[in-house]
Coordinates of C-alpha atoms in Angstrom, one line a residue:
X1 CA 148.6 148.6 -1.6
X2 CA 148.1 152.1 -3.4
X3 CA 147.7 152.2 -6.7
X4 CA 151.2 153.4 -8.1
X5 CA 152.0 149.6 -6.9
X6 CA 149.4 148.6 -9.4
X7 CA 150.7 150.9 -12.1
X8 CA 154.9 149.4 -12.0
X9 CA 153.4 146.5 -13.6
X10 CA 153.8 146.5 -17.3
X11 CA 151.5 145.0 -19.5
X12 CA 153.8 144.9 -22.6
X13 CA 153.1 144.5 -26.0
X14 CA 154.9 142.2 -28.7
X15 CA 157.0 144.9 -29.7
X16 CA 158.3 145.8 -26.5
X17 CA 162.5 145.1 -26.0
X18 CA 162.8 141.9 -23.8
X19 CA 163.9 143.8 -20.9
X20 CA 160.5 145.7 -20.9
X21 CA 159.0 142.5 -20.9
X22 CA 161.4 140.8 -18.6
X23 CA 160.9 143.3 -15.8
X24 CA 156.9 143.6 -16.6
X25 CA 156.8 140.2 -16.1
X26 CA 159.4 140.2 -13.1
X27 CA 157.1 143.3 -11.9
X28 CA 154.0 141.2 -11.9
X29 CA 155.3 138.4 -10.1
X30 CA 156.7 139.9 -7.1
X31 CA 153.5 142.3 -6.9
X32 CA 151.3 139.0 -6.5
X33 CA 153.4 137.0 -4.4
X34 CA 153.3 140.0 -2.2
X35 CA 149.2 139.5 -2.2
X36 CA 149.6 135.7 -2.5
X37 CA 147.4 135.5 0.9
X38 CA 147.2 131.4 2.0
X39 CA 147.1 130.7 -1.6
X40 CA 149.2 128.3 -4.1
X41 CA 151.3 130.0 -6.9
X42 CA 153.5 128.6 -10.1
X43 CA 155.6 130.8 -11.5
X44 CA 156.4 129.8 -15.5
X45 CA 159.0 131.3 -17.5
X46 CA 161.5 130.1 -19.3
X47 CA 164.0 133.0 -17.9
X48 CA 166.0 131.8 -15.3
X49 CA 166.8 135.1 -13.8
X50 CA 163.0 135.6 -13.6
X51 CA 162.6 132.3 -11.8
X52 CA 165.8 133.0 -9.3
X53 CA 164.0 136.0 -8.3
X54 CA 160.5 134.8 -7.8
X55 CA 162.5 131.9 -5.6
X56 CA 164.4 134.8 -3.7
X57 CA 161.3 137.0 -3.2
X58 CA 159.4 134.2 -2.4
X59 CA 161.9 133.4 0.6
X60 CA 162.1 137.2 2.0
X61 CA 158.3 136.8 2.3
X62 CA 158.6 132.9 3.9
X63 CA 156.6 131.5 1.6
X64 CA 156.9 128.3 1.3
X65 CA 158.5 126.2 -1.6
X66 CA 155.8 123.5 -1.2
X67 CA 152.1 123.7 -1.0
X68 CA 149.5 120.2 -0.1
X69 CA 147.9 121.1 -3.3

């Protein structure tokens, strides 16, 4: 992955608007389920629209819902 990928994450501060912070966030999430590997992920937020796209991402890529762990 080059490193502009790395650089569309946002690491926002408290006094960015929630959309900065909602697409930071949204940002981050996709970028590491992208790199996720064989690994386990949980995805925590309390925005639903975050969470339906982490689900919808996660599909494209055929990750699975479930993990044995």
């Amino acid at each position: 992955r080059s490193s502009s990928s790395w650089s569309r994450v946002c690491l926002c501060d408290l006094s960015a608007a929630p959309q900065e912070t909602h697409a930071g966030y949204d940002a981050a999430v996709e970028l590491m389920l992208e790199h996720i590997g064989g690994g386990a992920v949980m995805v925590a937020t309390h925005n639903k629209q975050s969470l339906i796209g982490a689900s919808r991402k996660a599909a494209a890529l055929r990750i699975s819902a479930s993990h044995p762990r």
